[in-house]
Amino acid sequence: MEDVLRDTFERVERATLERREVLRLMGLAAAASAGLPTVMQFARAQDATLASAVIRGKSDVLVVHNNRVGVMETPLTELRKHAITPKDILYMRNNQILEPEGRSTDAVPLAGWSITIGGLVAYPRTIDAAMLETLPQTEAEMVLQCSGNGRSFYARAVKTSGTQWAHGGMGNVVFSGVKLSDLLATFDPGIDPHPEVKFVKAEGADGPPEGASHPDFEHSLPMGDVLERAILATHMNGEPLPGAHGGPVRLVVPGYYGTMNVKWLSRLSFDTVQTNNVNQIPRYRTPNDPIQPGTPIDYTFENSTPDWRQQVKSVIFEPLDGDTVNGSLTLRGVAWNDGTVPVTMVQVSTDDGATWTSAGIEKPNSNFAWHHFSSQLSLPAGEHRIWVRAIDELGRSQPLQGTVRWNPSGYEWSGADVITVTVS
Ligand SMILES: Nc1nc2c(c(=O)[nH]1)N[C@H]1C(S)=C(S)[C@@H](COP(=O)(O)O)O[C@H]1N2
Ligand SMILES: [Mo]
């Protein structure tokens, strides 16, 4: 399976490189380096397939990274327009075969969709998803972010394998549905997990990737966070959950990386150990100890951690890298973390870290959501580097050199954000 994926990635990368070469020959690269924002340069170098041809209802402003399974990124010029990311521009990342319900942003009926709850429990159950509508509803405004978001920045040290996401493998959305703990509480007799249960495994109904024979897309999540946070989401942004984003039911764990939010939920299992599904190990993990960029690692359950809780992070939305700006400008962007505590500070430096000032932070609707920050800057004419880093209530922050968290698959990029702008 890994080989199939690697092949695909390599094919996409080769195609991208070839296109870059063509662009260079056409003299567009010169135009790009003359001031087009990086995001635009990036968008120009991608697959020519239109997003709407891969997934009906997706906007053609999206950058298509993979047109077979549907992997697409939102340019920051679009992402920054909305407090809540609309479904047509929300990034998309599929790993498996693209099933019919995943091919459009239309809703999928709840009735007739079954979810099995089992594992080391006293009373396993199968529910019809329609029963979720009869239970108390809850909602969470939260950042949905691929653990590969920002992967391309690891190339500042050594390029890592996989989709070369810029910052647009994320969005801020509102998921609503039924809290898993509320669902469990309705059963009599109860599901009653054994005291030794430590993980909840979520399985998606999507089939194996092309040419691979491995089973469902699965992830194991720690029991504590799942009981506290997990929602069986049936709605997104106030509408029935689009099929492409996991409808009719998706397991959502606010504060966790996107990959842990399993789409097309078909089964939950209460287990004593993590699944050995390829998406739990070796994929979607980062090493526990720093490793030298370029060094391979044999992942074990002991030497690495799944991409569960999101790292503290900030992304500048305005201006964008490469922009030409007026000397008196407003810097804007978003910051977030794993939602355990709020992000309390966003610091800005225009002198490569000699001095930092605090940006203003708008109070977010939830700890799991984007925290919008802004700062008035006054800069003399010339080229300037602007750094931004977020700090949360626990004092957790972002490394200035994000490559210190280098890992072979380029997960969990969380380096301080830095842009270069020219003041005219
Ligand atoms: N069933 C299933 N769930 C999945 C995936 C998948 O391939 N299959 N991809 C995961 C990954 S890696 C990410 S980043 C998010 C992407 O969510 P989106 O496509 O709704 O934006 O879904 C996650 N859930
Ligand atoms: Mo992802």
Short mmCIF file of C-alpha atoms and ligand atoms in Angstrom, two decimals:
data_model
loop_
_atom_site.label_atom_id
_atom_site.label_comp_id
_atom_site.label_asym_id
_atom_site.label_seq_id
_atom_site.Cartn_x
_atom_site.Cartn_y
_atom_site.Cartn_z
CA MET A 1 0.00 0.00 0.00
CA GLU A 2 2.79 2.35 0.98
CA ASP A 3 4.41 1.61 -2.37
CA VAL A 4 1.24 2.48 -4.23
CA LEU A 5 1.02 5.75 -2.35
CA ARG A 6 4.67 6.54 -2.85
CA ASP A 7 4.30 5.84 -6.55
CA THR A 8 1.35 8.20 -6.73
CA PHE A 9 3.18 10.91 -4.84
CA GLU A 10 6.21 10.52 -7.05
CA ARG A 11 4.09 10.69 -10.18
CA VAL A 12 2.37 13.85 -8.93
CA GLU A 13 5.71 15.36 -7.96
CA ARG A 14 7.27 14.53 -11.31
CA ALA A 15 4.30 16.02 -13.12
CA THR A 16 4.60 19.12 -10.97
CA LEU A 17 8.29 19.45 -11.72
CA GLU A 18 7.71 19.05 -15.43
CA ARG A 19 5.09 21.75 -15.34
CA ARG A 20 7.44 24.01 -13.37
CA GLU A 21 10.02 23.51 -16.08
CA VAL A 22 7.51 24.47 -18.75
CA LEU A 23 6.50 27.55 -16.77
CA ARG A 24 10.13 28.50 -16.38
CA LEU A 25 10.70 28.22 -20.09
CA MET A 26 7.65 30.34 -20.72
CA GLY A 27 9.25 33.02 -18.58
CA LEU A 28 6.48 32.83 -16.00
CA ALA A 29 8.91 31.98 -13.24
CA ALA A 30 10.47 35.39 -13.72
CA ALA A 31 7.07 36.99 -13.39
CA ALA A 32 6.46 34.93 -10.29
CA SER A 33 9.67 35.94 -8.55
CA ALA A 34 8.89 39.54 -9.47
CA GLY A 35 6.27 39.62 -6.77
CA LEU A 36 3.41 37.16 -7.17
CA PRO A 37 2.54 35.76 -3.74
CA THR A 38 3.98 32.28 -3.09
CA VAL A 39 0.48 30.84 -2.86
CA MET A 40 -0.20 31.97 -6.42
CA GLN A 41 3.10 30.60 -7.69
CA PHE A 42 2.23 27.38 -5.96
CA ALA A 43 -1.26 27.30 -7.46
CA ARG A 44 0.14 27.80 -10.94
CA ALA A 45 2.44 24.82 -10.65
CA GLN A 46 -0.29 22.27 -9.91
CA ASP A 47 -2.35 19.68 -11.75
CA ALA A 48 -4.47 21.19 -14.46
CA THR A 49 -7.58 19.20 -13.42
CA LEU A 50 -10.39 21.39 -12.13
CA ALA A 51 -11.57 20.64 -8.59
CA SER A 52 -15.20 20.51 -9.72
CA ALA A 53 -14.37 17.72 -12.15
CA VAL A 54 -13.00 15.59 -9.29
CA ILE A 55 -15.69 16.41 -6.71
CA ARG A 56 -18.99 17.94 -7.72
CA GLY A 57 -19.66 21.14 -5.79
CA LYS A 58 -16.00 21.99 -5.17
CA SER A 59 -14.82 25.37 -6.36
CA ASP A 60 -12.23 25.63 -9.11
CA VAL A 61 -10.21 28.06 -6.99
CA LEU A 62 -8.88 24.98 -5.16
CA VAL A 63 -5.41 23.70 -6.03
CA VAL A 64 -5.72 20.05 -7.05
CA HIS A 65 -2.85 17.93 -5.73
CA ASN A 66 -4.34 14.57 -6.71
CA ASN A 67 -7.26 14.20 -9.09
CA ARG A 68 -7.92 10.48 -8.61
CA VAL A 69 -8.74 10.23 -4.91
CA GLY A 70 -9.33 13.95 -4.42
CA VAL A 71 -6.65 15.92 -2.62
CA MET A 72 -7.06 19.69 -2.89
CA GLU A 73 -5.79 22.78 -1.12
CA THR A 74 -7.36 26.19 -0.45
CA PRO A 75 -5.26 29.20 -1.52
CA LEU A 76 -4.84 31.66 1.37
CA THR A 77 -6.35 34.40 -0.82
CA GLU A 78 -9.64 32.42 -0.58
CA LEU A 79 -9.28 31.02 2.93
CA ARG A 80 -8.87 34.50 4.45
CA LYS A 81 -12.17 35.74 3.04
CA HIS A 82 -14.32 33.72 5.44
CA ALA A 83 -14.55 33.32 9.22
CA ILE A 84 -16.22 29.94 8.61
CA THR A 85 -14.79 28.10 5.62
CA PRO A 86 -17.59 27.32 3.12
CA LYS A 87 -17.84 23.73 1.90
CA ASP A 88 -17.03 24.57 -1.71
CA ILE A 89 -13.56 25.88 -0.85
CA LEU A 90 -12.75 23.66 2.16
CA TYR A 91 -9.59 21.59 1.53
CA MET A 92 -10.02 17.90 0.81
CA ARG A 93 -7.85 14.93 1.56
CA ASN A 94 -8.79 11.36 0.71
CA ASN A 95 -6.48 8.39 1.10
CA GLN A 96 -8.59 5.52 -0.13
CA ILE A 97 -10.77 4.84 -3.12
CA LEU A 98 -13.26 7.63 -3.78
CA GLU A 99 -16.70 6.09 -3.14
CA PRO A 100 -19.82 7.54 -4.83
CA GLU A 101 -20.96 9.50 -1.73
CA GLY A 102 -17.51 11.11 -1.56
CA ARG A 103 -17.70 12.47 -5.09
CA SER A 104 -19.96 15.41 -4.34
CA THR A 105 -20.67 17.99 -1.64
CA ASP A 106 -24.33 16.90 -1.57
CA ALA A 107 -25.85 15.44 1.57
CA VAL A 108 -26.16 11.66 2.08
CA PRO A 109 -29.31 10.31 3.83
CA LEU A 110 -28.85 9.26 7.46
CA ALA A 111 -31.52 6.57 7.33
CA GLY A 112 -30.05 3.27 6.18
CA TRP A 113 -26.47 4.12 7.26
CA SER A 114 -25.39 1.78 10.04
CA ILE A 115 -22.67 2.18 12.61
CA THR A 116 -21.47 -0.75 14.68
CA ILE A 117 -20.15 -0.22 18.19
CA GLY A 118 -18.14 -3.14 19.55
CA GLY A 119 -14.75 -4.31 20.75
CA LEU A 120 -14.07 -5.25 24.37
CA VAL A 121 -17.54 -4.29 25.55
CA ALA A 122 -20.32 -6.10 27.37
CA TYR A 123 -23.08 -5.15 24.89
CA PRO A 124 -22.11 -4.42 21.28
CA ARG A 125 -24.69 -2.56 19.20
CA THR A 126 -25.49 -1.49 15.68
CA ILE A 127 -27.38 1.76 15.22
CA ASP A 128 -29.10 3.31 12.24
CA ALA A 129 -27.69 6.83 11.82
CA ALA A 130 -31.23 8.27 11.71
CA MET A 131 -31.48 7.72 15.50
CA LEU A 132 -28.81 10.42 15.98
CA GLU A 133 -31.42 13.03 15.04
CA THR A 134 -33.49 12.05 18.08
CA LEU A 135 -30.69 12.76 20.59
CA PRO A 136 -29.45 16.04 22.17
CA GLN A 137 -27.31 17.99 19.67
CA THR A 138 -23.97 19.67 20.24
CA GLU A 139 -21.68 21.76 18.04
CA ALA A 140 -18.03 22.76 17.83
CA GLU A 141 -16.41 25.51 15.79
CA MET A 142 -13.00 24.05 15.12
CA VAL A 143 -9.94 24.00 12.93
CA LEU A 144 -9.88 21.04 10.55
CA GLN A 145 -6.26 20.69 9.51
CA CYS A 146 -4.38 17.95 7.68
CA SER A 147 -1.38 16.75 9.68
CA GLY A 148 0.56 17.24 6.43
CA ASN A 149 -0.41 20.92 6.24
CA GLY A 150 2.75 23.01 5.75
CA ARG A 151 4.76 19.94 4.76
CA SER A 152 6.46 21.84 1.92
CA PHE A 153 8.25 24.07 4.47
CA TYR A 154 10.29 21.10 5.75
CA ALA A 155 12.16 21.42 2.45
CA ARG A 156 14.02 24.30 4.17
CA ALA A 157 15.99 21.39 5.70
CA VAL A 158 15.31 18.22 3.66
CA LYS A 159 12.26 17.73 1.44
CA THR A 160 9.84 15.17 2.87
CA SER A 161 7.65 12.72 0.95
CA GLY A 162 3.95 13.29 0.35
CA THR A 163 1.67 16.05 -0.90
CA GLN A 164 3.61 19.31 -0.78
CA TRP A 165 0.96 21.35 1.08
CA ALA A 166 1.55 25.04 1.65
CA HIS A 167 -0.67 26.48 4.43
CA GLY A 168 -4.03 25.74 2.80
CA GLY A 169 -4.63 22.18 4.02
CA MET A 170 -6.96 23.55 6.67
CA GLY A 171 -10.19 25.38 7.34
CA ASN A 172 -12.33 26.62 10.24
CA VAL A 173 -15.70 24.89 10.28
CA VAL A 174 -18.64 24.16 12.57
CA PHE A 175 -19.41 20.48 13.05
CA SER A 176 -22.56 19.46 14.86
CA GLY A 177 -24.19 16.23 15.85
CA VAL A 178 -24.29 13.99 18.90
CA LYS A 179 -21.55 13.69 21.50
CA LEU A 180 -20.32 10.11 21.62
CA SER A 181 -20.66 10.13 25.41
CA ASP A 182 -24.31 11.21 25.05
CA LEU A 183 -24.97 8.42 22.57
CA LEU A 184 -23.38 5.83 24.87
CA ALA A 185 -25.49 7.10 27.79
CA THR A 186 -28.73 6.31 25.94
CA PHE A 187 -28.13 2.57 25.84
CA ASP A 188 -29.72 0.32 28.44
CA PRO A 189 -28.03 -2.00 29.15
CA GLY A 190 -24.95 0.12 28.51
CA ILE A 191 -22.19 -0.71 26.01
CA ASP A 192 -20.03 -1.09 29.14
CA PRO A 193 -16.41 -1.09 27.91
CA HIS A 194 -14.01 -3.28 29.91
CA PRO A 195 -11.85 -1.33 32.40
CA GLU A 196 -8.73 -2.21 30.39
CA VAL A 197 -9.98 -0.38 27.30
CA LYS A 198 -7.59 2.46 26.39
CA PHE A 199 -8.44 3.32 22.77
CA VAL A 200 -11.44 3.87 20.56
CA LYS A 201 -10.88 2.75 16.99
CA ALA A 202 -12.88 4.53 14.29
CA GLU A 203 -13.28 2.96 10.85
CA GLY A 204 -14.39 4.59 7.63
CA ALA A 205 -16.50 2.85 4.99
CA ASP A 206 -14.22 3.86 2.11
CA GLY A 207 -12.58 0.94 0.33
CA PRO A 208 -8.86 0.19 0.00
CA PRO A 209 -6.67 2.47 -2.16
CA GLU A 210 -6.36 1.46 -5.81
CA GLY A 211 -4.23 -1.65 -6.22
CA ALA A 212 -3.92 -2.23 -2.47
CA SER A 213 -5.58 -4.95 -0.47
CA HIS A 214 -5.38 -3.38 2.96
CA PRO A 215 -8.58 -2.82 4.91
CA ASP A 216 -10.56 0.27 5.91
CA PHE A 217 -9.20 3.65 6.80
CA GLU A 218 -8.85 3.35 10.58
CA HIS A 219 -7.45 5.29 13.49
CA SER A 220 -7.22 4.55 17.21
CA LEU A 221 -7.80 7.49 19.50
CA PRO A 222 -7.15 7.77 23.24
CA MET A 223 -10.27 6.92 25.25
CA GLY A 224 -10.06 9.97 27.59
CA ASP A 225 -10.13 12.63 24.86
CA VAL A 226 -12.70 10.69 22.85
CA LEU A 227 -15.19 10.47 25.72
CA GLU A 228 -14.64 14.14 26.50
CA ARG A 229 -14.65 15.57 22.95
CA ALA A 230 -15.82 13.24 20.20
CA ILE A 231 -18.92 14.11 18.20
CA LEU A 232 -20.71 11.91 15.69
CA ALA A 233 -21.09 14.79 13.27
CA THR A 234 -24.10 14.82 10.95
CA HIS A 235 -23.88 18.51 10.00
CA MET A 236 -21.21 20.97 8.91
CA ASN A 237 -21.70 24.74 8.88
CA GLY A 238 -25.39 24.25 9.70
CA GLU A 239 -26.13 22.00 6.72
CA PRO A 240 -26.27 18.21 6.44
CA LEU A 241 -22.69 16.94 6.27
CA PRO A 242 -21.53 16.93 2.63
CA GLY A 243 -20.78 13.44 1.32
CA ALA A 244 -17.30 14.57 0.28
CA HIS A 245 -16.55 15.57 3.88
CA GLY A 246 -17.67 12.27 5.38
CA GLY A 247 -21.46 12.39 5.23
CA PRO A 248 -23.73 11.08 6.51
CA VAL A 249 -21.68 10.59 9.73
CA ARG A 250 -18.13 11.55 10.62
CA LEU A 251 -16.33 11.06 13.92
CA VAL A 252 -14.98 14.46 14.86
CA VAL A 253 -12.54 15.07 17.70
CA PRO A 254 -12.12 18.84 18.15
CA GLY A 255 -8.46 19.84 18.58
CA TYR A 256 -7.17 16.75 16.77
CA TYR A 257 -5.49 16.69 13.37
CA GLY A 258 -7.79 16.21 10.37
CA THR A 259 -6.77 12.62 9.75
CA MET A 260 -8.22 11.55 13.11
CA ASN A 261 -11.65 12.84 12.06
CA VAL A 262 -12.74 9.67 10.31
CA LYS A 263 -15.18 10.22 7.45
CA TRP A 264 -18.03 7.83 6.53
CA LEU A 265 -17.98 6.34 10.04
CA SER A 266 -18.97 2.68 9.93
CA ARG A 267 -17.60 1.21 13.14
CA LEU A 268 -16.32 2.15 16.58
CA SER A 269 -14.36 -0.37 18.60
CA PHE A 270 -13.28 -0.16 22.24
CA ASP A 271 -9.81 -1.71 22.39
CA THR A 272 -6.90 -2.29 24.76
CA VAL A 273 -4.28 -1.60 22.05
CA GLN A 274 -3.96 0.66 18.98
CA THR A 275 -4.82 -0.74 15.57
CA ASN A 276 -1.88 -1.77 13.38
CA ASN A 277 -3.71 -0.39 10.31
CA VAL A 278 -1.20 1.33 8.04
CA ASN A 279 -2.84 4.71 8.76
CA GLN A 280 -2.04 4.35 12.47
CA ILE A 281 1.47 2.95 11.95
CA PRO A 282 3.76 3.81 10.15
CA ARG A 283 1.63 6.60 8.60
CA TYR A 284 0.34 9.59 10.56
CA ARG A 285 2.91 9.48 13.36
CA THR A 286 5.83 11.64 14.42
CA PRO A 287 8.95 10.53 16.32
CA ASN A 288 9.02 11.21 20.08
CA ASP A 289 12.63 12.43 19.98
CA PRO A 290 14.12 14.91 17.51
CA ILE A 291 15.87 13.32 14.55
CA GLN A 292 18.43 14.69 12.12
CA PRO A 293 16.68 15.89 8.92
CA GLY A 294 17.05 13.25 6.23
CA THR A 295 17.29 10.34 8.67
CA PRO A 296 14.82 7.47 8.23
CA ILE A 297 13.05 5.93 11.22
CA ASP A 298 11.36 2.57 11.79
CA TYR A 299 8.18 3.56 13.54
CA THR A 300 7.07 1.59 16.58
CA PHE A 301 4.22 2.31 19.00
CA GLU A 302 6.91 3.18 21.56
CA ASN A 303 9.20 5.53 19.60
CA SER A 304 6.47 7.70 18.06
CA THR A 305 3.06 9.27 18.66
CA PRO A 306 0.05 9.41 16.33
CA ASP A 307 -0.92 12.83 14.94
CA TRP A 308 -3.58 13.32 17.61
CA ARG A 309 -3.59 16.78 19.29
CA GLN A 310 -2.66 19.71 17.06
CA GLN A 311 0.49 21.74 17.72
CA VAL A 312 0.27 25.45 18.56
CA LYS A 313 0.33 27.27 15.24
CA SER A 314 -0.21 30.61 13.50
CA VAL A 315 -0.58 31.51 9.85
CA ILE A 316 -0.34 35.00 8.37
CA PHE A 317 -3.27 35.74 6.03
CA GLU A 318 -2.36 39.31 5.08
CA PRO A 319 -0.07 40.39 3.58
CA LEU A 320 1.12 37.22 1.85
CA ASP A 321 4.67 36.17 1.19
CA GLY A 322 6.01 38.14 -1.79
CA ASP A 323 3.38 40.92 -1.60
CA THR A 324 4.29 44.55 -2.26
CA VAL A 325 2.65 46.68 0.43
CA ASN A 326 2.21 50.17 1.77
CA GLY A 327 4.55 51.02 4.71
CA SER A 328 1.62 51.49 7.04
CA LEU A 329 -0.12 48.13 7.04
CA THR A 330 -2.32 45.80 9.02
CA LEU A 331 -0.93 42.32 9.56
CA ARG A 332 -3.68 39.72 9.99
CA GLY A 333 -3.85 36.02 10.50
CA VAL A 334 -5.10 33.14 12.60
CA ALA A 335 -3.70 31.12 15.48
CA TRP A 336 -4.90 27.95 17.17
CA ASN A 337 -3.80 24.90 19.17
CA ASP A 338 -5.33 21.66 20.42
CA GLY A 339 -8.10 23.52 22.24
CA THR A 340 -7.02 22.35 25.69
CA VAL A 341 -6.47 26.01 26.69
CA PRO A 342 -6.84 29.27 24.70
CA VAL A 343 -4.07 30.84 22.63
CA THR A 344 -3.20 33.86 24.76
CA MET A 345 -0.52 35.66 22.75
CA VAL A 346 0.59 36.18 19.19
CA GLN A 347 3.96 37.86 18.81
CA VAL A 348 5.23 39.72 15.77
CA SER A 349 8.82 40.60 14.87
CA THR A 350 10.00 42.75 11.96
CA ASP A 351 13.68 42.68 12.99
CA ASP A 352 14.38 38.96 12.86
CA GLY A 353 13.50 38.36 16.48
CA ALA A 354 15.48 41.17 18.15
CA THR A 355 12.19 42.59 19.41
CA TRP A 356 8.66 41.18 19.51
CA THR A 357 5.36 43.00 19.90
CA SER A 358 2.02 41.47 20.83
CA ALA A 359 -0.75 41.39 18.25
CA GLY A 360 -4.36 41.86 19.30
CA ILE A 361 -6.36 38.62 19.49
CA GLU A 362 -10.13 38.46 18.95
CA LYS A 363 -11.90 36.19 21.39
CA PRO A 364 -12.76 33.02 19.45
CA ASN A 365 -16.15 31.31 19.59
CA SER A 366 -14.46 28.19 20.94
CA ASN A 367 -10.97 27.16 22.07
CA PHE A 368 -10.85 24.84 19.05
CA ALA A 369 -11.48 27.61 16.51
CA TRP A 370 -9.21 30.03 14.69
CA HIS A 371 -8.16 32.90 16.99
CA HIS A 372 -7.96 35.93 14.65
CA PHE A 373 -5.04 38.26 15.33
CA SER A 374 -4.06 41.63 13.87
CA SER A 375 -1.28 44.13 14.33
CA GLN A 376 -0.63 47.63 12.91
CA LEU A 377 2.86 47.88 11.44
CA SER A 378 4.80 50.81 10.14
CA LEU A 379 7.76 49.88 7.97
CA PRO A 380 10.22 51.92 5.90
CA ALA A 381 10.63 51.31 2.16
CA GLY A 382 12.53 48.16 1.23
CA GLU A 383 12.30 44.42 1.80
CA HIS A 384 11.18 43.11 5.19
CA ARG A 385 10.83 39.77 6.87
CA ILE A 386 7.87 39.47 9.23
CA TRP A 387 7.79 36.68 11.82
CA VAL A 388 4.74 35.55 13.78
CA ARG A 389 4.43 32.99 16.58
CA ALA A 390 1.56 32.02 18.84
CA ILE A 391 1.81 31.13 22.53
CA ASP A 392 -0.95 29.43 24.50
CA GLU A 393 -1.97 29.56 28.14
CA LEU A 394 0.27 26.60 28.94
CA GLY A 395 3.24 28.51 27.49
CA ARG A 396 3.47 26.24 24.46
CA SER A 397 4.73 28.00 21.36
CA GLN A 398 6.15 27.51 17.88
CA PRO A 399 9.80 26.82 17.08
CA LEU A 400 11.41 29.66 15.08
CA GLN A 401 13.08 27.01 13.01
CA GLY A 402 10.19 24.67 12.26
CA THR A 403 12.58 22.12 10.79
CA VAL A 404 13.62 21.11 14.35
CA ARG A 405 10.49 18.96 14.23
CA TRP A 406 11.59 17.39 10.93
CA ASN A 407 10.25 13.89 10.35
CA PRO A 408 10.47 11.73 7.21
CA SER A 409 6.79 12.13 6.29
CA GLY A 410 6.70 15.84 7.03
CA TYR A 411 3.82 15.79 9.51
CA GLU A 412 2.79 18.44 12.05
CA TRP A 413 4.60 21.47 10.59
CA SER A 414 4.33 24.12 13.29
CA GLY A 415 7.22 26.51 12.70
CA ALA A 416 6.78 30.23 13.43
CA ASP A 417 5.32 31.74 10.25
CA VAL A 418 7.55 34.05 8.25
CA ILE A 419 6.87 36.13 5.14
CA THR A 420 8.94 38.52 3.08
CA VAL A 421 7.24 41.67 1.78
CA THR A 422 8.43 44.72 -0.11
CA VAL A 423 7.36 48.16 1.09
CA SER A 424 7.05 50.44 -1.95
N1 LIG B 1 -12.67 7.52 5.99
C1 LIG B 1 -11.67 8.41 5.79
N2 LIG B 1 -11.55 9.43 6.67
C2 LIG B 1 -10.59 10.35 6.50
C3 LIG B 1 -9.65 10.26 5.43
C4 LIG B 1 -9.82 9.18 4.53
O1 LIG B 1 -9.06 9.04 3.56
N3 LIG B 1 -10.83 8.29 4.73
N4 LIG B 1 -8.65 11.18 5.33
C5 LIG B 1 -8.27 11.87 6.57
C6 LIG B 1 -7.36 12.98 6.38
S1 LIG B 1 -5.73 12.58 6.18
C7 LIG B 1 -7.75 14.28 6.50
S2 LIG B 1 -6.63 15.54 6.49
C8 LIG B 1 -9.16 14.64 6.63
C9 LIG B 1 -9.57 15.55 5.51
O2 LIG B 1 -10.88 15.98 5.69
P1 LIG B 1 -11.71 16.63 4.51
O3 LIG B 1 -11.46 15.85 3.27
O4 LIG B 1 -13.12 16.62 4.98
O5 LIG B 1 -11.22 18.04 4.37
O6 LIG B 1 -10.01 13.50 6.61
C10 LIG B 1 -9.50 12.37 7.31
N5 LIG B 1 -10.50 11.35 7.41
MO MO B 2 -4.48 14.55 6.42
#
